[in-house]
Structures are given as C-alpha cells and as structure tokens.
Amino acid sequence: MDCIFCKIAAGEIAAKTVAETAKTIAFWDISPQQPVHVLLVPKIHYENIAELSTGSPEHLVDLMQLGTKVAEELSTGSFRFTFNTGVEAGQSVFHVHGHITSTTPKA
Ligand code: 5GP
Ligand code: ZN
C-alpha cells in the first residue's frame, strides 16, 4: 500500500517527530496552519477515526493520551484536537490522524 503516513510511522520517510509510543507517532505538520500543529498517527493503517474506533480502540486511546500530553507540553493548555473525516470535511490523507492545533504556544 502506498501510504505516506505508514511510511512515516515505519521511519521510511523523515518527519519532525515530537513524541512516540509503541502504538502512536506524533510529528509536526509539514504545512502548519497554527503556531502549534502536530499530527497524531497510529502505527496501524485505518482510513479514518470511525474505522479505528471499532477496529482498534486500544490504538485510539493511546493516540488520544499521547495527543493530549503533547498538546499540554506545547501549548498553554488551549488547543484543538480534530479528525477530518471524508473528502468533504477536508481529509486529504487517508490514514487516520488527529490534528493538535493551538494559537497559544508555550513560550
Ligand atoms: P488532512 O487534510 O487529511 O486532515 O490532513 C493531512 C495533513 O497532513 C495536512 O495538514 C498536511 O499538511 C499534512 N501532511 C501531508 N503530507 C505530509 C508529510 O509528508 N509530512 C508531514 N509532516 N505532514 C504531511
Ligand atoms: Zn497508512
């Protein structure tokens, strides 16, 4: 499968990694839309949040826990954690990922 986020998770393509667990990788978005913009990607391929939540809830919990930890470390505590799902909602990479965005980075 030709999936950019599978390749980043496998270390085959470089990314600016922020944090990592056995199940999840967090890295800076290549085209940040906010002063803080980090992607949370499970190290298992599911297309979207709906498929991940039924297919591997343990990966979803791990992703949410790592995401909130990263958000608290990088921001002052105000942040968004979003999952674009489907083309019409703006999803462009079809390997599920959460966006952590914040306008208030920690100094
Ligand atoms: P989506 O539009 O699917 O919700 O989000 C995909 C995100 O992945 C976009 O914000 C885009 O900038 C980011 N992105 C796409 N390709 C790469 C890449 O190769 N490396 C990184 N770090 N981010 C990427
Ligand atoms: Zn993938």
mmCIF file with all atom_site columns, N, CA, C and O and ligand atoms in Angstrom, residues 1-7 41-42 44-46 93-96, ligand 2:
data_model
loop_
_atom_site.group_PDB
_atom_site.id
_atom_site.type_symbol
_atom_site.label_atom_id
_atom_site.label_alt_id
_atom_site.label_comp_id
_atom_site.label_asym_id
_atom_site.label_entity_id
_atom_site.label_seq_id
_atom_site.pdbx_PDB_ins_code
_atom_site.Cartn_x
_atom_site.Cartn_y
_atom_site.Cartn_z
_atom_site.occupancy
_atom_site.B_iso_or_equiv
_atom_site.pdbx_formal_charge
_atom_site.auth_seq_id
_atom_site.auth_comp_id
_atom_site.auth_asym_id
_atom_site.auth_atom_id
_atom_site.pdbx_PDB_model_num
ATOM   1  N  N  . MET A 1 1  ? 0.844  -1.199 0.000  1.00 0.00 ? 1  MET A N  1
ATOM   2  C  CA . MET A 1 1  ? 0.000  0.000  0.000  1.00 0.00 ? 1  MET A CA 1
ATOM   3  C  C  . MET A 1 1  ? 0.881  1.252  0.000  1.00 0.00 ? 1  MET A C  1
ATOM   4  O  O  . MET A 1 1  ? 1.856  1.316  0.734  1.00 0.00 ? 1  MET A O  1
ATOM   5  N  N  . ASP A 1 2  ? 0.521  2.191  -0.814 1.00 0.00 ? 2  ASP A N  1
ATOM   6  C  CA . ASP A 1 2  ? 1.319  3.402  -0.937 1.00 0.00 ? 2  ASP A CA 1
ATOM   7  C  C  . ASP A 1 2  ? 0.721  4.476  -0.022 1.00 0.00 ? 2  ASP A C  1
ATOM   8  O  O  . ASP A 1 2  ? -0.064 5.304  -0.462 1.00 0.00 ? 2  ASP A O  1
ATOM   9  N  N  . CYS A 1 3  ? 1.114  4.427  1.252  1.00 0.00 ? 3  CYS A N  1
ATOM   10 C  CA . CYS A 1 3  ? 0.522  5.348  2.237  1.00 0.00 ? 3  CYS A CA 1
ATOM   11 C  C  . CYS A 1 3  ? 1.624  6.142  2.916  1.00 0.00 ? 3  CYS A C  1
ATOM   12 O  O  . CYS A 1 3  ? 2.511  5.575  3.568  1.00 0.00 ? 3  CYS A O  1
ATOM   13 N  N  . ILE A 1 4  ? 1.573  7.463  2.775  1.00 0.00 ? 4  ILE A N  1
ATOM   14 C  CA . ILE A 1 4  ? 2.635  8.334  3.301  1.00 0.00 ? 4  ILE A CA 1
ATOM   15 C  C  . ILE A 1 4  ? 2.762  8.220  4.818  1.00 0.00 ? 4  ILE A C  1
ATOM   16 O  O  . ILE A 1 4  ? 3.874  8.221  5.360  1.00 0.00 ? 4  ILE A O  1
ATOM   17 N  N  . PHE A 1 5  ? 1.645  8.088  5.534  1.00 0.00 ? 5  PHE A N  1
ATOM   18 C  CA . PHE A 1 5  ? 1.733  8.031  7.000  1.00 0.00 ? 5  PHE A CA 1
ATOM   19 C  C  . PHE A 1 5  ? 2.204  6.661  7.480  1.00 0.00 ? 5  PHE A C  1
ATOM   20 O  O  . PHE A 1 5  ? 2.871  6.574  8.516  1.00 0.00 ? 5  PHE A O  1
ATOM   21 N  N  . CYS A 1 6  ? 1.916  5.586  6.740  1.00 0.00 ? 6  CYS A N  1
ATOM   22 C  CA . CYS A 1 6  ? 2.530  4.286  7.060  1.00 0.00 ? 6  CYS A CA 1
ATOM   23 C  C  . CYS A 1 6  ? 4.044  4.384  6.905  1.00 0.00 ? 6  CYS A C  1
ATOM   24 O  O  . CYS A 1 6  ? 4.805  3.860  7.734  1.00 0.00 ? 6  CYS A O  1
ATOM   25 N  N  . LYS A 1 7  ? 4.496  5.093  5.877  1.00 0.00 ? 7  LYS A N  1
ATOM   26 C  CA . LYS A 1 7  ? 5.947  5.226  5.637  1.00 0.00 ? 7  LYS A CA 1
ATOM   27 C  C  . LYS A 1 7  ? 6.600  6.072  6.721  1.00 0.00 ? 7  LYS A C  1
ATOM   28 O  O  . LYS A 1 7  ? 7.706  5.769  7.182  1.00 0.00 ? 7  LYS A O  1
ATOM   29 N  N  . VAL A 1 41 ? -0.627 10.031 14.703 1.00 0.00 ? 41 VAL A N  1
ATOM   30 C  CA . VAL A 1 41 ? -0.870 8.978  13.713 1.00 0.00 ? 41 VAL A CA 1
ATOM   31 C  C  . VAL A 1 41 ? -0.675 7.602  14.361 1.00 0.00 ? 41 VAL A C  1
ATOM   32 O  O  . VAL A 1 41 ? 0.391  7.333  14.932 1.00 0.00 ? 41 VAL A O  1
ATOM   33 N  N  . PRO A 1 42 ? -1.687 6.720  14.279 1.00 0.00 ? 42 PRO A N  1
ATOM   34 C  CA . PRO A 1 42 ? -1.497 5.363  14.788 1.00 0.00 ? 42 PRO A CA 1
ATOM   35 C  C  . PRO A 1 42 ? -0.568 4.578  13.869 1.00 0.00 ? 42 PRO A C  1
ATOM   36 O  O  . PRO A 1 42 ? -0.586 4.755  12.647 1.00 0.00 ? 42 PRO A O  1
ATOM   37 N  N  . ILE A 1 44 ? -0.731 1.820  12.699 1.00 0.00 ? 44 ILE A N  1
ATOM   38 C  CA . ILE A 1 44 ? -1.525 0.750  12.105 1.00 0.00 ? 44 ILE A CA 1
ATOM   39 C  C  . ILE A 1 44 ? -2.435 1.465  11.115 1.00 0.00 ? 44 ILE A C  1
ATOM   40 O  O  . ILE A 1 44 ? -2.885 2.584  11.395 1.00 0.00 ? 44 ILE A O  1
ATOM   41 N  N  . HIS A 1 45 ? -2.661 0.843  9.965  1.00 0.00 ? 45 HIS A N  1
ATOM   42 C  CA . HIS A 1 45 ? -3.409 1.567  8.931  1.00 0.00 ? 45 HIS A CA 1
ATOM   43 C  C  . HIS A 1 45 ? -4.918 1.364  9.059  1.00 0.00 ? 45 HIS A C  1
ATOM   44 O  O  . HIS A 1 45 ? -5.422 0.253  8.854  1.00 0.00 ? 45 HIS A O  1
ATOM   45 N  N  . TYR A 1 46 ? -5.604 2.447  9.406  1.00 0.00 ? 46 TYR A N  1
ATOM   46 C  CA . TYR A 1 46 ? -7.067 2.539  9.266  1.00 0.00 ? 46 TYR A CA 1
ATOM   47 C  C  . TYR A 1 46 ? -7.341 3.847  8.548  1.00 0.00 ? 46 TYR A C  1
ATOM   48 O  O  . TYR A 1 46 ? -6.594 4.822  8.712  1.00 0.00 ? 46 TYR A O  1
ATOM   49 N  N  . VAL A 1 93 ? -5.333 12.902 3.576  1.00 0.00 ? 93 VAL A N  1
ATOM   50 C  CA . VAL A 1 93 ? -4.502 11.708 3.759  1.00 0.00 ? 93 VAL A CA 1
ATOM   51 C  C  . VAL A 1 93 ? -5.401 10.651 4.405  1.00 0.00 ? 93 VAL A C  1
ATOM   52 O  O  . VAL A 1 93 ? -5.962 10.884 5.487  1.00 0.00 ? 93 VAL A O  1
ATOM   53 N  N  . PHE A 1 94 ? -5.515 9.503  3.753  1.00 0.00 ? 94 PHE A N  1
ATOM   54 C  CA . PHE A 1 94 ? -6.498 8.513  4.185  1.00 0.00 ? 94 PHE A CA 1
ATOM   55 C  C  . PHE A 1 94 ? -5.874 7.419  5.044  1.00 0.00 ? 94 PHE A C  1
ATOM   56 O  O  . PHE A 1 94 ? -6.123 6.237  4.854  1.00 0.00 ? 94 PHE A O  1
ATOM   57 N  N  . HIS A 1 95 ? -5.065 7.883  5.966  1.00 0.00 ? 95 HIS A N  1
ATOM   58 C  CA . HIS A 1 95 ? -4.593 7.106  7.118  1.00 0.00 ? 95 HIS A CA 1
ATOM   59 C  C  . HIS A 1 95 ? -4.974 7.987  8.309  1.00 0.00 ? 95 HIS A C  1
ATOM   60 O  O  . HIS A 1 95 ? -4.486 9.121  8.407  1.00 0.00 ? 95 HIS A O  1
ATOM   61 N  N  . VAL A 1 96 ? -5.846 7.474  9.161  1.00 0.00 ? 96 VAL A N  1
ATOM   62 C  CA . VAL A 1 96 ? -6.421 8.318  10.226 1.00 0.00 ? 96 VAL A CA 1
ATOM   63 C  C  . VAL A 1 96 ? -5.330 9.083  10.983 1.00 0.00 ? 96 VAL A C  1
ATOM   64 O  O  . VAL A 1 96 ? -4.260 8.554  11.287 1.00 0.00 ? 96 VAL A O  1
HETATM 65 ZN ZN . ZN  B 2 .  ? -1.259 4.056  6.241  1.00 0.00 ? 2  ZN  B ZN 1
#
